[in-house]
Short mmCIF file of C-alpha atoms in Angstrom, two decimals:
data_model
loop_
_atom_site.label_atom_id
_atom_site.label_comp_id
_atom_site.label_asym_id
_atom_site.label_seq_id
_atom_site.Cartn_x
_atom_site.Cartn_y
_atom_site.Cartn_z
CA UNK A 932 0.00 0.00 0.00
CA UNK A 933 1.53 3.67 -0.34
CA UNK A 934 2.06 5.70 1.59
CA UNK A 935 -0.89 8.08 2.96
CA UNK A 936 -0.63 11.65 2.86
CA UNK A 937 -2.48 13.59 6.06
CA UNK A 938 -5.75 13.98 3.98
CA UNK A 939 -6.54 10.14 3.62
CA UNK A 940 -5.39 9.32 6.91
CA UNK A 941 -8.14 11.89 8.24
CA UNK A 942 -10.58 10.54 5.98
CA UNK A 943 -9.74 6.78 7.31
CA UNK A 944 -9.85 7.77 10.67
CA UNK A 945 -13.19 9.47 10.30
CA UNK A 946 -14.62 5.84 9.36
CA UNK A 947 -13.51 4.80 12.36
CA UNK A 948 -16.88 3.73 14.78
CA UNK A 949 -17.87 6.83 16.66
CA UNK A 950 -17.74 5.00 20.20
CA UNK A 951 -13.72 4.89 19.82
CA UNK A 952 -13.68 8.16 20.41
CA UNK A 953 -14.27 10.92 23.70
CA UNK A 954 -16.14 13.54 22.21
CA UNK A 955 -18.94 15.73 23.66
CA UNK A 956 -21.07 15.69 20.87
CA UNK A 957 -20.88 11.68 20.71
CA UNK A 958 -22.79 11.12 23.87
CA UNK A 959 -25.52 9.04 21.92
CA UNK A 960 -23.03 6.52 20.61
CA UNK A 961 -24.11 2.87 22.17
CA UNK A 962 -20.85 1.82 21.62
CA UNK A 963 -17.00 2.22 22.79
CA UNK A 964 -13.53 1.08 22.89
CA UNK A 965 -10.43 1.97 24.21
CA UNK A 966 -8.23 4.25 21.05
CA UNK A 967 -5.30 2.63 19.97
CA UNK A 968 -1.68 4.04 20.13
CA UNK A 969 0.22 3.37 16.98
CA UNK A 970 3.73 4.36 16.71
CA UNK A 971 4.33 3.76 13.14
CA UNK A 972 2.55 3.51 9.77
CA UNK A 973 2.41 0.16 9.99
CA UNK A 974 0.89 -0.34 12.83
CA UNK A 975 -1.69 2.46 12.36
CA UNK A 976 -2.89 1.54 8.95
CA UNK A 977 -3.50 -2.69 10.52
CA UNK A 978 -5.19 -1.04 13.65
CA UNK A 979 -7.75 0.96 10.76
CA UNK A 980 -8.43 -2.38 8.85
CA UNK A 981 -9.53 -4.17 12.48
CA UNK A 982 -11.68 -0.98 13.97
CA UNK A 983 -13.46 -0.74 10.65
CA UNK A 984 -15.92 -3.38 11.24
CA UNK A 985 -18.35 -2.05 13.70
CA UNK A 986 -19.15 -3.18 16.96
CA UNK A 987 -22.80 -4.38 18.57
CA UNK A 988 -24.28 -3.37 21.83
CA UNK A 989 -23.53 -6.33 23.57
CA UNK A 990 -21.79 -5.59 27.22
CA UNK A 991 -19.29 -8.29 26.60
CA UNK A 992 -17.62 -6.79 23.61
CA UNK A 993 -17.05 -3.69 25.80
CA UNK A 994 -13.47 -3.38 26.93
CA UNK A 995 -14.29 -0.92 29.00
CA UNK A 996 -17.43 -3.30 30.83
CA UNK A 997 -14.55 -6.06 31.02
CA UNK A 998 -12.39 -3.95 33.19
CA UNK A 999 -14.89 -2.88 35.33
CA UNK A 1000 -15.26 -4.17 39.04
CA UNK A 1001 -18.64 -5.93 40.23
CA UNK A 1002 -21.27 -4.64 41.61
CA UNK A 1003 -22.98 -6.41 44.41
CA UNK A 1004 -27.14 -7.99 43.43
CA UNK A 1005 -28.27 -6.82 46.41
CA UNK A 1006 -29.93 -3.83 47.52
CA UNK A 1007 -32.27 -2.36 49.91
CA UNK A 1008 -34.68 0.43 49.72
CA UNK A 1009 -32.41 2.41 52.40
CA UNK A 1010 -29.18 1.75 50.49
CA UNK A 1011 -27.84 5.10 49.19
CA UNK A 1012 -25.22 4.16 47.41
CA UNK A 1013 -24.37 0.70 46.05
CA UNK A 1014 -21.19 -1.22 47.63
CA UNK A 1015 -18.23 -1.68 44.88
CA UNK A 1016 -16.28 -4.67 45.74
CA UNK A 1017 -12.85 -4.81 44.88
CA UNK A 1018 -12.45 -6.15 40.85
CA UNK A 1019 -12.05 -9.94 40.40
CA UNK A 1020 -9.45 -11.65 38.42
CA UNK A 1021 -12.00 -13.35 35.92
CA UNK A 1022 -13.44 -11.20 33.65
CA UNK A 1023 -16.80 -14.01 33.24
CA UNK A 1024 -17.35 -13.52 36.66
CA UNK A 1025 -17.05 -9.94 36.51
CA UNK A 1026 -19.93 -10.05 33.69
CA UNK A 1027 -21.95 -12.13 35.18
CA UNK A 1028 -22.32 -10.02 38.26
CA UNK A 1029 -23.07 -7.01 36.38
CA UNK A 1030 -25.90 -9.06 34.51
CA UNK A 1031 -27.41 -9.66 37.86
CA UNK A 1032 -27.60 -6.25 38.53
CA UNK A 1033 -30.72 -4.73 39.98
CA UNK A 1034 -32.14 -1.79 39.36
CA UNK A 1035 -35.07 0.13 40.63
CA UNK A 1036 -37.54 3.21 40.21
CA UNK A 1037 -36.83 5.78 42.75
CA UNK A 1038 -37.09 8.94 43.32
CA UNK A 1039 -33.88 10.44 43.73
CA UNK A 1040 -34.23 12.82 46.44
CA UNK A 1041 -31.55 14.86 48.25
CA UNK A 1042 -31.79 17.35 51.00
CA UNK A 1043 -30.47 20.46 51.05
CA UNK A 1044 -27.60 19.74 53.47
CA UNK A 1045 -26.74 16.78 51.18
CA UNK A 1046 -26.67 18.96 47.85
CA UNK A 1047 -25.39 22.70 49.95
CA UNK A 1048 -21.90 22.80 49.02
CA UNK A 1049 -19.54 23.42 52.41
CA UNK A 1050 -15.82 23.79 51.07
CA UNK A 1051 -14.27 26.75 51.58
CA UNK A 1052 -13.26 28.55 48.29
CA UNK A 1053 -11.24 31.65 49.63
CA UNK A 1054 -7.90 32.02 48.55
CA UNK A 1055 -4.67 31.65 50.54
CA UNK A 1056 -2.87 34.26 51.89
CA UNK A 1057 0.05 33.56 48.89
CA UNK A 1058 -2.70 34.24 46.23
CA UNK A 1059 -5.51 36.39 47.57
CA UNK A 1060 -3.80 39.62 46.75
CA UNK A 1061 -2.77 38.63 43.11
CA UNK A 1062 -6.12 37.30 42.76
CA UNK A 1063 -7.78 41.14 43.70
CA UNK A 1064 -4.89 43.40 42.37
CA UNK A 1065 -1.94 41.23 40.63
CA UNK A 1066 -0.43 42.19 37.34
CA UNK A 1067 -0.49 40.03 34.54
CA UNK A 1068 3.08 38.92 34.97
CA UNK A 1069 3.32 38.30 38.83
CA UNK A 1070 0.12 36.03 37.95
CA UNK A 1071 2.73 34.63 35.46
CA UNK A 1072 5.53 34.51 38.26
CA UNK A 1073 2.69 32.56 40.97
CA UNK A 1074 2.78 29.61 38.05
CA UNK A 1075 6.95 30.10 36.38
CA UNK A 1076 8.53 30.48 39.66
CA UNK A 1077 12.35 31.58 39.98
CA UNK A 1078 12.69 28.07 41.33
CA UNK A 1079 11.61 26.38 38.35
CA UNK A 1080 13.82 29.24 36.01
CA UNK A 1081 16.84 28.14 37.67
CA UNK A 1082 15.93 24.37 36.94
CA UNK A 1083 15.80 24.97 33.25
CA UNK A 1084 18.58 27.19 33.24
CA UNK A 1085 20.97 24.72 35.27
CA UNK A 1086 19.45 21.61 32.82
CA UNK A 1087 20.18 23.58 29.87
CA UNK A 1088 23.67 24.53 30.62
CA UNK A 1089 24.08 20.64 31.30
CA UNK A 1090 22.54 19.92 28.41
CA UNK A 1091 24.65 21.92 26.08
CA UNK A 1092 28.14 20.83 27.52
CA UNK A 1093 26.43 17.12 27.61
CA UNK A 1094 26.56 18.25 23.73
CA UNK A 1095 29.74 19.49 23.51
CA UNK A 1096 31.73 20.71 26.47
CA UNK A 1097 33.86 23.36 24.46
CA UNK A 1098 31.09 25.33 23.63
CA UNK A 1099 28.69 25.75 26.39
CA UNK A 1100 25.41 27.85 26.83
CA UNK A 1101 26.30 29.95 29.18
CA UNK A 1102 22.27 30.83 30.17
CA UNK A 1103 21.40 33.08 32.50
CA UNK A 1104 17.75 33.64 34.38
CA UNK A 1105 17.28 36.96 32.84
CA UNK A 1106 18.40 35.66 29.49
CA UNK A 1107 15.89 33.02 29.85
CA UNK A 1108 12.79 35.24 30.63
CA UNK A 1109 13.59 37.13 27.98
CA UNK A 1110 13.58 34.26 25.69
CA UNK A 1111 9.91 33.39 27.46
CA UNK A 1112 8.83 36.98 26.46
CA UNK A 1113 9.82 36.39 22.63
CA UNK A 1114 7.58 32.95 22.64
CA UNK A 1115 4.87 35.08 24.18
CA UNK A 1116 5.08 38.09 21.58
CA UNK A 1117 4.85 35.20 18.84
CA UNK A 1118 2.38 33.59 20.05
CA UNK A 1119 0.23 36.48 19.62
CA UNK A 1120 1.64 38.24 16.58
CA UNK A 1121 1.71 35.59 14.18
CA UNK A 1122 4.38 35.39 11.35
CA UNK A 1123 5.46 32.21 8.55
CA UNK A 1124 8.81 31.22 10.28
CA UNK A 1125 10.71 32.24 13.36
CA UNK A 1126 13.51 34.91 11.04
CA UNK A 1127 10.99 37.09 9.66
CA UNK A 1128 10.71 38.43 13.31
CA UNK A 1129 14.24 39.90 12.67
CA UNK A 1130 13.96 40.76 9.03
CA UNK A 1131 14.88 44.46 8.41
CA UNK A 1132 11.84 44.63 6.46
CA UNK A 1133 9.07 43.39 8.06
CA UNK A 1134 10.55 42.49 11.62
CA UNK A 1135 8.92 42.93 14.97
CA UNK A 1136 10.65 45.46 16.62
CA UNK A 1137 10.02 44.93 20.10
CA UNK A 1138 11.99 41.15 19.71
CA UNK A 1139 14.70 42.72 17.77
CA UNK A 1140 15.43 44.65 20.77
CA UNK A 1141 15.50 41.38 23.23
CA UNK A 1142 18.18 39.11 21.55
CA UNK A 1143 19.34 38.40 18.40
CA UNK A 1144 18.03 35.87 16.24
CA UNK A 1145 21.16 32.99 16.37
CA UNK A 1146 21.11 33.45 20.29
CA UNK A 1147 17.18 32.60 20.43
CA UNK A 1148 17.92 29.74 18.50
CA UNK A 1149 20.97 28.69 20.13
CA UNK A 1150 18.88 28.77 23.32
CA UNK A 1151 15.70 27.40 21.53
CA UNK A 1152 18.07 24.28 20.04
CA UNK A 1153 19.81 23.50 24.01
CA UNK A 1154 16.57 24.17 25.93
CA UNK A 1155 16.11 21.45 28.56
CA UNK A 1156 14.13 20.61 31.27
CA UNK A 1157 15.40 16.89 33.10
CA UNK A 1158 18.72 15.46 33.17
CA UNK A 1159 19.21 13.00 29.99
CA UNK A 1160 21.37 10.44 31.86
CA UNK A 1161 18.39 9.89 34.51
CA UNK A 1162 15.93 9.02 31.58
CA UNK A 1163 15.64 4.78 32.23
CA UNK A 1164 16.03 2.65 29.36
CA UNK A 1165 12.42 1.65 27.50
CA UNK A 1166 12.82 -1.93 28.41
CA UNK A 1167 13.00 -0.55 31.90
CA UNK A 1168 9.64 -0.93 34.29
CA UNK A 1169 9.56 2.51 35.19
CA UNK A 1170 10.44 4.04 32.12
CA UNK A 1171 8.99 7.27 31.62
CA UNK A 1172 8.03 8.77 28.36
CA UNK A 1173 7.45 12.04 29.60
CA UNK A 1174 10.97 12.24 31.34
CA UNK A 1175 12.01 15.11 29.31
CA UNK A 1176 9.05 17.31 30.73
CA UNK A 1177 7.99 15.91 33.84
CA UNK A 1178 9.32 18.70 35.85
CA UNK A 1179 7.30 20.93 34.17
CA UNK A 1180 4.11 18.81 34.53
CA UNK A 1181 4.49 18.16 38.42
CA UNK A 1182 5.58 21.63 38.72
CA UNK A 1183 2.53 22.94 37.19
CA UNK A 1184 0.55 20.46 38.93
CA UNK A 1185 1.98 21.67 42.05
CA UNK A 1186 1.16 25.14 41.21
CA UNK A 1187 -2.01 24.46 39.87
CA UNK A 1188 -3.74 22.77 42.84
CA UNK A 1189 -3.09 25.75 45.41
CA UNK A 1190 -5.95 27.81 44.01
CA UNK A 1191 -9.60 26.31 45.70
CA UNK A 1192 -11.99 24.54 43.69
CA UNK A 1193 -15.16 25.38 43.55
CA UNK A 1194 -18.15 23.08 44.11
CA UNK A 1195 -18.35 22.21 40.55
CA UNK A 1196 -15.76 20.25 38.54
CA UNK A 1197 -15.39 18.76 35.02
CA UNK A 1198 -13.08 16.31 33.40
CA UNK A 1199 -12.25 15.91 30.00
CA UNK A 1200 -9.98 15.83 27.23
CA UNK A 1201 -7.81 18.89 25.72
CA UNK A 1202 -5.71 18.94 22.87
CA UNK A 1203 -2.21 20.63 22.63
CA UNK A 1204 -1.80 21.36 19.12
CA UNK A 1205 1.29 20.22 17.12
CA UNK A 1206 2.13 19.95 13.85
CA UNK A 1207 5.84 18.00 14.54
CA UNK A 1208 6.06 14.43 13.62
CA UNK A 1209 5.66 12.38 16.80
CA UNK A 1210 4.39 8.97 17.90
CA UNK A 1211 2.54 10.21 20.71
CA UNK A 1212 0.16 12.89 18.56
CA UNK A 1213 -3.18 12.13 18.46
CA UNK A 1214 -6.04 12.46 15.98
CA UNK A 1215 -9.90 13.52 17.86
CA UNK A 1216 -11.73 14.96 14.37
CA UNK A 1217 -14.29 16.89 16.56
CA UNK A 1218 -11.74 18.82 18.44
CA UNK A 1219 -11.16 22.10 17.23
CA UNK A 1220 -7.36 21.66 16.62
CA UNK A 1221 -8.00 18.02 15.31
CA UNK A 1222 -4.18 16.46 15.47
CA UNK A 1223 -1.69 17.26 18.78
CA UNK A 1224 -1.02 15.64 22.02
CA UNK A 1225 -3.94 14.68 23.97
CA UNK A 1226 -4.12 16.19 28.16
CA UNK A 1227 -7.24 14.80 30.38
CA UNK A 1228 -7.86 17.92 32.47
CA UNK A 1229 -9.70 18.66 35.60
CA UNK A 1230 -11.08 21.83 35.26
CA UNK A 1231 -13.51 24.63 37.45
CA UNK A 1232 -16.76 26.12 35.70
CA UNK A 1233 -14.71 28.91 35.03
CA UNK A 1234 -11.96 26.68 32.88
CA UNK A 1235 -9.11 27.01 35.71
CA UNK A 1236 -7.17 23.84 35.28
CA UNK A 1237 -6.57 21.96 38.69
CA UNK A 1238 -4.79 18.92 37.54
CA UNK A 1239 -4.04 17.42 34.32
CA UNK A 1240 -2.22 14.49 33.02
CA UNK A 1241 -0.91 14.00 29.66
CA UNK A 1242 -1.48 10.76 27.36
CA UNK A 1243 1.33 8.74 26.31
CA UNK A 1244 -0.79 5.32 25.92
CA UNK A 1245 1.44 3.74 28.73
CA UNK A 1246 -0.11 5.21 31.85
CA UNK A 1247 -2.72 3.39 34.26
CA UNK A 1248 -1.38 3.71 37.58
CA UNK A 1249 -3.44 3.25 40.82
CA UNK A 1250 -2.82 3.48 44.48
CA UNK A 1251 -2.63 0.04 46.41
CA UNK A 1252 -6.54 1.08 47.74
CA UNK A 1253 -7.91 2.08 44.79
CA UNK A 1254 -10.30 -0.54 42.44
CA UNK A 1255 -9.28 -1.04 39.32
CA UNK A 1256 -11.75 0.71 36.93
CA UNK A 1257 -9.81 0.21 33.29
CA UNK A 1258 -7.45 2.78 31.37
CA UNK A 1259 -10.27 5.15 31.20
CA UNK A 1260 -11.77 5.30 34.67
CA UNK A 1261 -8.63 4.92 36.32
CA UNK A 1262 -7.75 8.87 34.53
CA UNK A 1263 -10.91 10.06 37.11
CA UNK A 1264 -9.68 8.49 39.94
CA UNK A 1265 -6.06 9.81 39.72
CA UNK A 1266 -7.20 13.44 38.70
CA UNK A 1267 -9.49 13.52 41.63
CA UNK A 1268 -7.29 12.19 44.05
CA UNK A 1269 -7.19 16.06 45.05
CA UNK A 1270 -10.37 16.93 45.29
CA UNK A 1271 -11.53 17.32 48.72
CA UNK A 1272 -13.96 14.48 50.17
CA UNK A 1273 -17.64 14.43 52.16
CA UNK A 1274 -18.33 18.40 51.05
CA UNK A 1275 -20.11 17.77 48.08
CA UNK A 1276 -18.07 18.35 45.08
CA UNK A 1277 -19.34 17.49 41.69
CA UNK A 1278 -17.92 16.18 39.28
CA UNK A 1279 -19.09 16.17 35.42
CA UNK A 1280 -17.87 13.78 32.45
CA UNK A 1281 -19.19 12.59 29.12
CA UNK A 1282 -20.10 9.21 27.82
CA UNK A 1283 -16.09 8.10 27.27
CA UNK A 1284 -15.59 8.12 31.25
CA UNK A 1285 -18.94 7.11 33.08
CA UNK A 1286 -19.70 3.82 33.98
CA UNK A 1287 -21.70 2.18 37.25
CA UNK A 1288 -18.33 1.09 39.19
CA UNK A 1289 -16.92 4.74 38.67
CA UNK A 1290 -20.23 6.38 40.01
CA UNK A 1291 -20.30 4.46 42.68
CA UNK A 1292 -16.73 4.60 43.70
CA UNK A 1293 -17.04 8.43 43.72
CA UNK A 1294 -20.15 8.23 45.76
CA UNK A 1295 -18.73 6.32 48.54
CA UNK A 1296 -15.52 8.51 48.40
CA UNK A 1297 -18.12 11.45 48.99
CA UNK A 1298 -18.06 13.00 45.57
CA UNK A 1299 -20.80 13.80 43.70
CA UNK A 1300 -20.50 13.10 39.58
CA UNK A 1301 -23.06 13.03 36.38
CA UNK A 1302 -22.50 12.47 32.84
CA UNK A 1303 -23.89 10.80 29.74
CA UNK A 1304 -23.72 7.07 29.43
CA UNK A 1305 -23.48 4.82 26.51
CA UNK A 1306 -26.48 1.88 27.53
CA UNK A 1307 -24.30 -1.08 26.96
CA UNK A 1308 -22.54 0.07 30.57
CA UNK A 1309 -26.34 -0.17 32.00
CA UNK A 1310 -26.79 -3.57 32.22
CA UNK A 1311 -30.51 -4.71 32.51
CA UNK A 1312 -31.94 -1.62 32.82
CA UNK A 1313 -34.95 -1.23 30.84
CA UNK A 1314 -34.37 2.32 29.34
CA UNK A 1315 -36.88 3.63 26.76
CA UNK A 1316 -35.27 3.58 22.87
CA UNK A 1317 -33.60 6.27 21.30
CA UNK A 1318 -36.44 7.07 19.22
CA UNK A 1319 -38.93 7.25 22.08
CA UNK A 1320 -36.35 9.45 24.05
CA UNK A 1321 -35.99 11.84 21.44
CA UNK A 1322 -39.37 13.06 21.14
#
């Protein structure tokens, strides 16, 4: 076969069954699976031939219903929540207990103590005066602290005698926020390529006067974030594909989590837009910026991120206590390992996330959540058809 240029590979991947994918506007899809991470051609072009064929709504060609733990058949009128025992190692008996399911019509009825929200959302001392009077850039300076400055000055430097110890960097902190103020000029005043910023003709003046055009790229080409000779060999159990940036991502994290959240939470997925070559893009085709690297993000109502992770197709860690809820529940449970417990937080998802174990789980852990649900994950419950529903 030849090769495929980006137009035909977005035209196969829009055959692909609708359930593979997390989108909002999917939510009435019956089916799902989990996407697949190809890291060549190859690989990509075999994984289109097998997803073509599309799947039925029976529960036990879910992979998602396959990794999910079993519910309990029992249940009284006074049970509020369901109990979630911890997941078997057969996946049968995992179905079958989900088949035995039972569910009943009642009125779902909270009081206003259960539904009154009683976190407390005022900022810390640290942050309540930026968040009245601060400037743009000491909000910048909360987030890009000098700490993490010196970090990717010090890696840098390392980085460029690691490269050739004759000629090093020589970076400074100043040098280096003046390098962060030329990526923030162009990412607002757009031009084709990086040198027409310096052109004599059409050049932004403003950069000119920062640095010269081969020292932005001399920093641009030895900027570095982690230590290349602590990066563990692929073969390696805790090999990390994120090595290079994890600073930055816990750092952030870090950062992130010390403003409150509100009551009301939602989790999704966001895409970083790229256009490099690299085996861990992504392609969502209802996403506004269709191809890039894929982040599940917690966010407020307002769109403050809390927490987010970034997918490399290799992650589904869990703590010793927590159930076992698949690839794509697992992402809720790790995002809202931070969000407070017993105050009623809620927290929203679409169809790609929610399934019975997960709502539960969250229940018990004293969080509230909601979101759209593809009816193969509702076992035995006697739902009115789509067509009926739409009217």
């Amino acid at each position: 076969m030849p090769n495929l240029n980006q137009k035909q590979i977005e035209e196969y991947l829009a055959l692909i069954n609708d359930g593979e994918r997390s989108e909002d506007d999917l939510e009435e899809s019956d089916t799902e699976g989990h996407e697949n991470f190809c890291e060549n051609r190859d690989d990509l072009l075999h994984d289109l031939e097998s997803q073509l064929e599309e799947e039925n709504d029976d529960p036990d060609n879910d992979p998602f219903m396959a990794g999910d733990p079993p519910l309990i058949n029992e249940a009284t009128a006074n049970d509020q929540v369901p109990q979630v025992p911890f997941p078997s190692t057969s996946q049968a008996s995992r179905r079958a207990t989900m088949r035995g399911l039972v569910w009943k019509v009642k009125n779902f009825v909270l009081n206003s103590d259960q539904t009154a929200f009683h976190g407390d959302t005022t900022y810390p001392p640290e942050l309540k005066d930026e968040a009245t009077t601060g400037t743009p850039y000491s909000i910048f300076s909360h987030f890009i602290t000098s700490e993490i400055v010196q970090r990717i000055v010090e890696e840098s430097n390392l980085y460029s005698v690691q490269k050739n110890v004759t000629k090093p960097l020589n970076l400074s902190e100043t040098e280096l926020r003046k390098f962060m103020a030329i990526l923030i000029y162009m990412s607002v005043i757009k031009y084709p390529n990086v040198r027409l910023y310096w052109s004599n003709t059409v050049g932004f003046q403003p950069i000119k006067d920062i640095m010269t055009v081969n020292r932005f790229e001399t920093i641009r080409r030895f900027l570095h974030f982690n230590n290349n000779e602590k990066h563990l060999p692929k073969e390696h159990p805790q090999h990390d594909r994120l090595h290079k940036i994890r600073p930055i991502i816990s750092h952030l994290n870090e950062k992130f989590a010390l403003v409150p959240m509100e009551q009301r939470l939602s989790i999704d997925e966001q895409m970083c837009a790229t256009k490099v070559a690299h085996f861990m893009k992504q392609y969502l085709p209802n996403k506004p910026h269709k191809w890039g690297f894929k982040l599940y993000v917690m966010c407020s109502v307002k769109g403050y991120a809390h927490k987010f992770e970034m997918y490399t197709g290799q992650e589904n860690e869990r703590l010793p206590d927590e159930p076992d809820f698949g690839p794509v529940g697992n992402v809720v449970v790790r995002l809202a390992r931070g969000v407070p417990r017993h105050i009623n937080h809620i927290i929203y998802f679409d169809n790609f996330y929610t399934s019975v174990p997960l709502v539960t789980y969250l229940a018990k852990q004293g969080i509230y959540s909601l979101g759209t649900v593809q009816s193969n994950r509702l076992v035995n419950c006697k739902l009115p058809d789509k067509k009926t529903m739409m009217k």
